[in-house]
PDB file of C-alpha atoms in Angstrom:
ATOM      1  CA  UNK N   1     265.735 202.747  42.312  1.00  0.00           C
ATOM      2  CA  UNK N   2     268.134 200.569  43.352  1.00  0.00           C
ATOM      3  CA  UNK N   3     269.287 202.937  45.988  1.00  0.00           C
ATOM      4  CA  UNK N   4     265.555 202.946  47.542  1.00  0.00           C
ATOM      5  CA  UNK N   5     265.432 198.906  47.572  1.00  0.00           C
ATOM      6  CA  UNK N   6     268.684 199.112  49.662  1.00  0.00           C
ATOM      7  CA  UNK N   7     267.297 201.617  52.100  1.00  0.00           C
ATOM      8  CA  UNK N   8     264.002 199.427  52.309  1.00  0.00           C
ATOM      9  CA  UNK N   9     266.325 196.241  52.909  1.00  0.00           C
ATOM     10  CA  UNK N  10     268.155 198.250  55.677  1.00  0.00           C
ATOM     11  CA  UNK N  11     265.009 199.219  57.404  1.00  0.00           C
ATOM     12  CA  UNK N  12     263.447 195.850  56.923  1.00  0.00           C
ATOM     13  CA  UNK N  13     266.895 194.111  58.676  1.00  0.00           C
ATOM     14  CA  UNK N  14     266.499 196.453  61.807  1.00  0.00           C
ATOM     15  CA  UNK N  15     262.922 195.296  62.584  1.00  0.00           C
ATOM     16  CA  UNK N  16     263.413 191.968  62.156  1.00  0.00           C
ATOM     17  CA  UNK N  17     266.861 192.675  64.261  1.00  0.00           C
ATOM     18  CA  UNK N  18     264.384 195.161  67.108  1.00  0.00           C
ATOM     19  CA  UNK N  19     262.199 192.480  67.710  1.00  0.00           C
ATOM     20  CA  UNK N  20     264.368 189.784  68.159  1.00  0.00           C
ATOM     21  CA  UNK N  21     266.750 192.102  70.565  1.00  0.00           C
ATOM     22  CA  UNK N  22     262.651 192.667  72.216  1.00  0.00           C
ATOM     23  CA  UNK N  23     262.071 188.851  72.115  1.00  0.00           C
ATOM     24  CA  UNK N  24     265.669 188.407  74.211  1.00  0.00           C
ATOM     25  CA  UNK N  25     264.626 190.903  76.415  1.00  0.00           C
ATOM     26  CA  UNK N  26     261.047 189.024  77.066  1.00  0.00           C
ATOM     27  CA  UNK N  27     263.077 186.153  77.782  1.00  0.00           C
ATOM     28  CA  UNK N  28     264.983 187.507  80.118  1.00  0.00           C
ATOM     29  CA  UNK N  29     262.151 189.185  82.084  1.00  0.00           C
ATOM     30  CA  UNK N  30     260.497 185.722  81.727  1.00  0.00           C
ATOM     31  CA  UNK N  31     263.243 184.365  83.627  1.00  0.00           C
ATOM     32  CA  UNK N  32     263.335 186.394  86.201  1.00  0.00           C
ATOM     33  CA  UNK N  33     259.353 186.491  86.564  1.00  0.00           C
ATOM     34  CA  UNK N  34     259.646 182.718  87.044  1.00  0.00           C
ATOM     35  CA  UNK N  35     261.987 182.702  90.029  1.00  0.00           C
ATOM     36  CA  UNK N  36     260.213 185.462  91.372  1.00  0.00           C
ATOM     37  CA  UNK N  37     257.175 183.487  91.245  1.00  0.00           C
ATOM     38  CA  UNK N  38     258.853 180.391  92.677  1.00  0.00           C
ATOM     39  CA  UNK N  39     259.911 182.723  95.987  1.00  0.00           C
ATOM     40  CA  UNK N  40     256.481 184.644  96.337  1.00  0.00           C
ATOM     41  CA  UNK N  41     254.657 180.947  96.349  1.00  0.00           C
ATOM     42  CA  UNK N  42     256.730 179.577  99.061  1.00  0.00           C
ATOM     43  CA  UNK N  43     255.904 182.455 101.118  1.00  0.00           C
ATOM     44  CA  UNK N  44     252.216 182.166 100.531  1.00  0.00           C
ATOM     45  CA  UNK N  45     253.354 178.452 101.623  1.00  0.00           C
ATOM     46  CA  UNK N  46     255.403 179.470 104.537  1.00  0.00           C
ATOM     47  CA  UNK N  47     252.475 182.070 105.668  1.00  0.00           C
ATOM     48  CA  UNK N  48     249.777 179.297 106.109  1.00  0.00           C
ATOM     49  CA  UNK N  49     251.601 178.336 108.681  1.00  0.00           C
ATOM     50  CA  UNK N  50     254.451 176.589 110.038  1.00  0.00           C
ATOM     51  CA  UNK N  51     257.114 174.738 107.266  1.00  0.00           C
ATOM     52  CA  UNK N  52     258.293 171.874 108.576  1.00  0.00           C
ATOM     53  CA  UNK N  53     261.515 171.342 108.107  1.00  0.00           C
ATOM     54  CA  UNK N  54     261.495 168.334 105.281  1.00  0.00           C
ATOM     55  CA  UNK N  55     259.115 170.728 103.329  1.00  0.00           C
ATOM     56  CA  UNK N  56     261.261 173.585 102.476  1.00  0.00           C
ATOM     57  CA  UNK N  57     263.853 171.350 100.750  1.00  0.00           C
ATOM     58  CA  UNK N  58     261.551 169.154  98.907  1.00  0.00           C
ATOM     59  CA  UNK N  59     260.250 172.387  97.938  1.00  0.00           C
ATOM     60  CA  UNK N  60     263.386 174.204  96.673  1.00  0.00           C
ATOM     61  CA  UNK N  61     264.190 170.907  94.665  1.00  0.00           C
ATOM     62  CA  UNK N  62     261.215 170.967  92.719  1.00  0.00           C
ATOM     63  CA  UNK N  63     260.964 174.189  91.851  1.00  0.00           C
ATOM     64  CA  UNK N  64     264.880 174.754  91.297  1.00  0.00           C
ATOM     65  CA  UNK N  65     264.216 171.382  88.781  1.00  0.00           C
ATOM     66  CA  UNK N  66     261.390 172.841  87.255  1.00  0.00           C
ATOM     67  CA  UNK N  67     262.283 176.259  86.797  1.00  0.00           C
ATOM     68  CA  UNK N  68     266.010 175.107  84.959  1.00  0.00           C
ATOM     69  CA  UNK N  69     263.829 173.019  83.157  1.00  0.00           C
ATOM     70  CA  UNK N  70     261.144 175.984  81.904  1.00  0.00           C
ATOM     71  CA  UNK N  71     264.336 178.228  81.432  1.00  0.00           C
ATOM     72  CA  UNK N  72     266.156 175.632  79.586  1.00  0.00           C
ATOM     73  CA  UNK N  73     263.189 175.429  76.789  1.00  0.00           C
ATOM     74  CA  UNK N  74     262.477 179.326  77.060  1.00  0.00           C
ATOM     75  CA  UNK N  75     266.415 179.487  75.422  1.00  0.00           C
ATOM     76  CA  UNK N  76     265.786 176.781  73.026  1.00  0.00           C
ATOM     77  CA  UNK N  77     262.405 178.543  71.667  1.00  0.00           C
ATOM     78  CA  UNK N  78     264.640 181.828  71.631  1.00  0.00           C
ATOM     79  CA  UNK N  79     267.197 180.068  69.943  1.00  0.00           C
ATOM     80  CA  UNK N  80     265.073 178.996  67.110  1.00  0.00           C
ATOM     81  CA  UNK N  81     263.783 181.624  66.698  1.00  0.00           C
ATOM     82  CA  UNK N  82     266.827 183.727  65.730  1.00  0.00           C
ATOM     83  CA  UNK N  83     268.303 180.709  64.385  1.00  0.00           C
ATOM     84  CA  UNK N  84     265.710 181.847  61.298  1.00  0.00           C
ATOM     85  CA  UNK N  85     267.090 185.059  60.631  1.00  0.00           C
ATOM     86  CA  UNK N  86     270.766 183.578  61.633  1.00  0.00           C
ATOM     87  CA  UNK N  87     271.405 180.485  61.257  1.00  0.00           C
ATOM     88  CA  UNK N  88     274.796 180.641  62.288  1.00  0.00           C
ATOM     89  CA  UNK N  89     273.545 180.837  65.582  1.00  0.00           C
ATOM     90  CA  UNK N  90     272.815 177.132  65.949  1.00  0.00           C
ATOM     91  CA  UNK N  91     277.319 177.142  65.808  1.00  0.00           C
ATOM     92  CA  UNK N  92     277.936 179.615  68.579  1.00  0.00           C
ATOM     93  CA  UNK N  93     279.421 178.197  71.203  1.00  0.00           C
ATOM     94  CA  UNK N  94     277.851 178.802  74.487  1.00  0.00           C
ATOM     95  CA  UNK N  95     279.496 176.445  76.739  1.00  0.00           C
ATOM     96  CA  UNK N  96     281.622 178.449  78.681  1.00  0.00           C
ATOM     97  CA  UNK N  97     278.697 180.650  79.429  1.00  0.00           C
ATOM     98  CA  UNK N  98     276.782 178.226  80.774  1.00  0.00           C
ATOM     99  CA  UNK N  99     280.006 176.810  82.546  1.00  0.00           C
ATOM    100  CA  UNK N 100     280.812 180.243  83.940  1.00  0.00           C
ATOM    101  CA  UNK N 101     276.826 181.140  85.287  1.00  0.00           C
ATOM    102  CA  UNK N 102     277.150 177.366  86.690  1.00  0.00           C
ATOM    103  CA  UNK N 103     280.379 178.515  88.684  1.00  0.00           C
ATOM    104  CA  UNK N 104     278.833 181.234  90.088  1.00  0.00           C
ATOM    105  CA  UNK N 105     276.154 180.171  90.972  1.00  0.00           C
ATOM    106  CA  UNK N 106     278.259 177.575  92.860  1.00  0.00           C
ATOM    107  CA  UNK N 107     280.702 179.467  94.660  1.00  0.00           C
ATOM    108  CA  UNK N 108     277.541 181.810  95.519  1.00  0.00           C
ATOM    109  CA  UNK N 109     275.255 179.199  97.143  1.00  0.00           C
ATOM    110  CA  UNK N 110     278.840 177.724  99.420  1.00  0.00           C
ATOM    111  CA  UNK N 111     279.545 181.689 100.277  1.00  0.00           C
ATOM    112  CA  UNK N 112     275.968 182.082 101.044  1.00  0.00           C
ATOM    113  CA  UNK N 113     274.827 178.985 102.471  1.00  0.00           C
ATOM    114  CA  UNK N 114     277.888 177.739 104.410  1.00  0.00           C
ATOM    115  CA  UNK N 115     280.372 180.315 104.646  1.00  0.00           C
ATOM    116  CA  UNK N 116     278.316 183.159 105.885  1.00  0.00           C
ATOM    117  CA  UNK N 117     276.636 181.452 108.112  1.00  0.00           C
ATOM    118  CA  UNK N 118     279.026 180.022 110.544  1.00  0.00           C
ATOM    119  CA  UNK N 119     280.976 183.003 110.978  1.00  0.00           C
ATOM    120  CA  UNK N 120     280.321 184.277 114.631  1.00  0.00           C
ATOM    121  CA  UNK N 121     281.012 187.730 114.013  1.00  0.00           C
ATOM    122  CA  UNK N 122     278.546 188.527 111.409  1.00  0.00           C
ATOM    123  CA  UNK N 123     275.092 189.453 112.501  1.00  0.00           C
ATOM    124  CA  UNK N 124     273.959 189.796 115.687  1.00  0.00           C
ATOM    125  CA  UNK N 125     272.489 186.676 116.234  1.00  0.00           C
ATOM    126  CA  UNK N 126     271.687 183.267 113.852  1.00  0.00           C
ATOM    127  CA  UNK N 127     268.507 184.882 112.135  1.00  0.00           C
ATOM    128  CA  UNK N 128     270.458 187.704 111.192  1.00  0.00           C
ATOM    129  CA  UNK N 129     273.095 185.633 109.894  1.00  0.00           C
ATOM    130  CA  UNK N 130     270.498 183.401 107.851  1.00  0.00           C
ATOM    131  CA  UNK N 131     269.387 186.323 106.304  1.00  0.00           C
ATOM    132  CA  UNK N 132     272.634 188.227 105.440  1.00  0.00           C
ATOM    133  CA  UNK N 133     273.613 185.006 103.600  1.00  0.00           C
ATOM    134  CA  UNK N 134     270.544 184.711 101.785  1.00  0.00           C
ATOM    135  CA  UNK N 135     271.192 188.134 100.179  1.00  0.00           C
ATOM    136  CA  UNK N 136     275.199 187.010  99.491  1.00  0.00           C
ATOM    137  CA  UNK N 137     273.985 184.157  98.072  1.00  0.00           C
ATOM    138  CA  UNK N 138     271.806 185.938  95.483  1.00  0.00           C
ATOM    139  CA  UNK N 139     273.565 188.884  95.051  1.00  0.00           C
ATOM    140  CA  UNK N 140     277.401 187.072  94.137  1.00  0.00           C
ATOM    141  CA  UNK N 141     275.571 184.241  92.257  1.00  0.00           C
ATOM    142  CA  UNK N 142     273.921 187.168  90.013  1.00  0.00           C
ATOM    143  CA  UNK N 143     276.713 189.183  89.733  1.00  0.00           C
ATOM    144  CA  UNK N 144     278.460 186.614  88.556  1.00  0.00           C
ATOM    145  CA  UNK N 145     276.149 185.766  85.792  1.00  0.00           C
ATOM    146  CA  UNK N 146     275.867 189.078  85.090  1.00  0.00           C
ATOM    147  CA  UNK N 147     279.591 189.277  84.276  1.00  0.00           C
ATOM    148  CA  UNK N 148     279.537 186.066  82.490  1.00  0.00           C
ATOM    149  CA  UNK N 149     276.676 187.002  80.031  1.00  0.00           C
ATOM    150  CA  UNK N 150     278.381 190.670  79.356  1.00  0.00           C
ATOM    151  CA  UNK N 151     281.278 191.024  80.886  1.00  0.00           C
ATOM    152  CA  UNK N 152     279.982 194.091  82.647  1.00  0.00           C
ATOM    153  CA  UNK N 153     279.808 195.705  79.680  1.00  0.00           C
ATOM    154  CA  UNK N 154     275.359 195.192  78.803  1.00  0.00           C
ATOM    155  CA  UNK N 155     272.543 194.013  80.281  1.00  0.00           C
ATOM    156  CA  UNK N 156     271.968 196.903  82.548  1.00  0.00           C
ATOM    157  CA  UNK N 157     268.334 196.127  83.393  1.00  0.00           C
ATOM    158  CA  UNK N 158     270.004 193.266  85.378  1.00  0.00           C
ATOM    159  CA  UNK N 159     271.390 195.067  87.575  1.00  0.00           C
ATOM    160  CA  UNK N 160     268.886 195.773  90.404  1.00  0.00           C
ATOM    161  CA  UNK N 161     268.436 191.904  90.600  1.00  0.00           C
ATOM    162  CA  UNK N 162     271.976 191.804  92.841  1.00  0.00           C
ATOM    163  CA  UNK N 163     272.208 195.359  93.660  1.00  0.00           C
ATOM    164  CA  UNK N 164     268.691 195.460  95.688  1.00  0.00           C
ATOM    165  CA  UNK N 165     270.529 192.174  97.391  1.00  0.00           C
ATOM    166  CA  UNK N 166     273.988 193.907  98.094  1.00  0.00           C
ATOM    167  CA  UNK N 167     272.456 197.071  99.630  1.00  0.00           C
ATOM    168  CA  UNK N 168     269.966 194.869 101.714  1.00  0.00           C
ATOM    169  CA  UNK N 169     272.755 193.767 103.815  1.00  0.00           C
ATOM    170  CA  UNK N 170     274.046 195.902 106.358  1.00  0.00           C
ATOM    171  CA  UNK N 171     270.374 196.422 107.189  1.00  0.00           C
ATOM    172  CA  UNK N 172     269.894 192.605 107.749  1.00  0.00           C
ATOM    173  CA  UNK N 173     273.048 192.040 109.424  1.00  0.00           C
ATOM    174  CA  UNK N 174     271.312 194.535 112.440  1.00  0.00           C
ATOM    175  CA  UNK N 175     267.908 192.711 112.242  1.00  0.00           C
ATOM    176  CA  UNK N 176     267.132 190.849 115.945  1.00  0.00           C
ATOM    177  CA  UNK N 177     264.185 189.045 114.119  1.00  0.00           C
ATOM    178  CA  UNK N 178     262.573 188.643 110.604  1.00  0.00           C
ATOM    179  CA  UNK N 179     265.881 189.424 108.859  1.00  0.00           C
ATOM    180  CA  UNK N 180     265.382 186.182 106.218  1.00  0.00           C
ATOM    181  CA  UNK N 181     261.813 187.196 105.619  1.00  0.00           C
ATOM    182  CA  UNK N 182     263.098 191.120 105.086  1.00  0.00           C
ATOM    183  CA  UNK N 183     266.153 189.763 102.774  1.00  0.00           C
ATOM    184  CA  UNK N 184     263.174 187.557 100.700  1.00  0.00           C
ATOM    185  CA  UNK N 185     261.318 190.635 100.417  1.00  0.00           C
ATOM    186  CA  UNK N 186     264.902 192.960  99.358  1.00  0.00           C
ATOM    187  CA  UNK N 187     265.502 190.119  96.368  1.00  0.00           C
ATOM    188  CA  UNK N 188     261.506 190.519  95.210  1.00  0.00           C
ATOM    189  CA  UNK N 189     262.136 194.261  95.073  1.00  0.00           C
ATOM    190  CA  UNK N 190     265.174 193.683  93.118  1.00  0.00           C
ATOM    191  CA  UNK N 191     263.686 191.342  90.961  1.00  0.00           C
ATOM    192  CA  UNK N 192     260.328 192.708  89.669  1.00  0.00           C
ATOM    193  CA  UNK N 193     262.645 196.004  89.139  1.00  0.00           C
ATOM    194  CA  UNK N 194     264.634 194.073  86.872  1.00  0.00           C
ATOM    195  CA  UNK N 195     261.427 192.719  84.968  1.00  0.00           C
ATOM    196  CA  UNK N 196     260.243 195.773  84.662  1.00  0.00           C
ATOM    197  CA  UNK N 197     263.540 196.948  82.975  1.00  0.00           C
ATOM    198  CA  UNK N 198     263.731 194.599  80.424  1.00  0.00           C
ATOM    199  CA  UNK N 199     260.056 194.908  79.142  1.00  0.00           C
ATOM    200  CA  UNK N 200     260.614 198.453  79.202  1.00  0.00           C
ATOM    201  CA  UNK N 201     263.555 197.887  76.989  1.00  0.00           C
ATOM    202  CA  UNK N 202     262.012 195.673  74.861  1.00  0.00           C
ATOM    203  CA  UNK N 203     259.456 197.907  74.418  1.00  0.00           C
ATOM    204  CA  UNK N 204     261.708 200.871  73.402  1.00  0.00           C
ATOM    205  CA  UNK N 205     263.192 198.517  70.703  1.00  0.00           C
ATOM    206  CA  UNK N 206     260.038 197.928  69.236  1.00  0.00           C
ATOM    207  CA  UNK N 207     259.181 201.458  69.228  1.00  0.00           C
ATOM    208  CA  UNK N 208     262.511 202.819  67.299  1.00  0.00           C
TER     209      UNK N 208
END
């Protein structure tokens, strides 16, 4: 009897533990569903017709304000809720996570948005250039993350979300016209892969 009460026990733990690895996939599919949201609208924006050029930035600001803010209280919710089952949790230090993602995403938007740029050589003309560091931009700054969440090591379903980016390049750098709209496009692609992944993962933890 006793034996049967551990078995039941065991089995009971691994649901509770399947659906909160599910729930951190969700969240992670939320995440990216957001952003991918936040790109698709400005196009819709953008193909109304002409941006001005003050309303792109004021743009990017509030959604880039908004969207840390939704993804900030996504994690807390998350947090609580395995903070139920673990409450140990709460004492995990995630600082230099954060700290590392911030860096990345740093270093990605100077490579991206400066570096690339105003180097002559790459692209064949300035739209090209725009476009190729668009896709740097997203692609280093989610690579890095990447890294700093698993150290390369999990979180496979991530993967298209700077991969799509990466092999979008060399076609953008040879793009006379259109090459930011076609690297917008490539990081879509990349991203509603990447959803996709995760809710399919979460769904084959719920499953097993």
């Amino acid at each position: 009897m006793q034996m049967e009460e551990v078995r039941e026990l065991r089995e009971a733990l691994e649901r509770v533990e399947g659906k909160l690895i599910a729930a951190e996939k969700v969240y992670a599919a939320m995440n990216f569903a957001l952003w991918l949201s936040v790109m698709s609208i400005f196009y819709v924006i953008a193909g109304i017709g002409r941006v001005q050029g003050w309303l792109s930035p004021v743009y990017w600001g509030a959604a880039i304000l908004i969207g840390v803010l939704l993804t900030i209280k996504m994690w807390n919710q998350l947090k609580k809720l395995y903070s139920t089952f673990y409450p140990e949790i709460a004492k995990r230090d995630s600082k230099k996570m954060i700290l590392l993602i911030g860096l990345s995403w740093a270093a990605g938007s100077i490579i991206g948005w400066d570096v690339v740029p105003s180097i002559d050589w790459v692209g064949i003309n300035a739209d090209a250039r725009l476009g190729v560091g668009f896709l740097s931009f997203i692609g280093l700054s989610l690579l890095g993350q990447w890294i700093a969440m698993s150290r390369g090591k999990g979180e496979y379903e991530m993967t298209p979300s700077f991969l799509f980016p990466f092999l979008a390049i060399p076609i953008a750098w040879n793009m006379g016209t259109g090459a930011i709209l076609w690297a917008g496009f490539a990081v879509t692609a990349g991203f509603s892969l990447t959803i996709l992944l995760y809710l399919y993962s979460a769904f084959k933890v719920i499953e097993r």
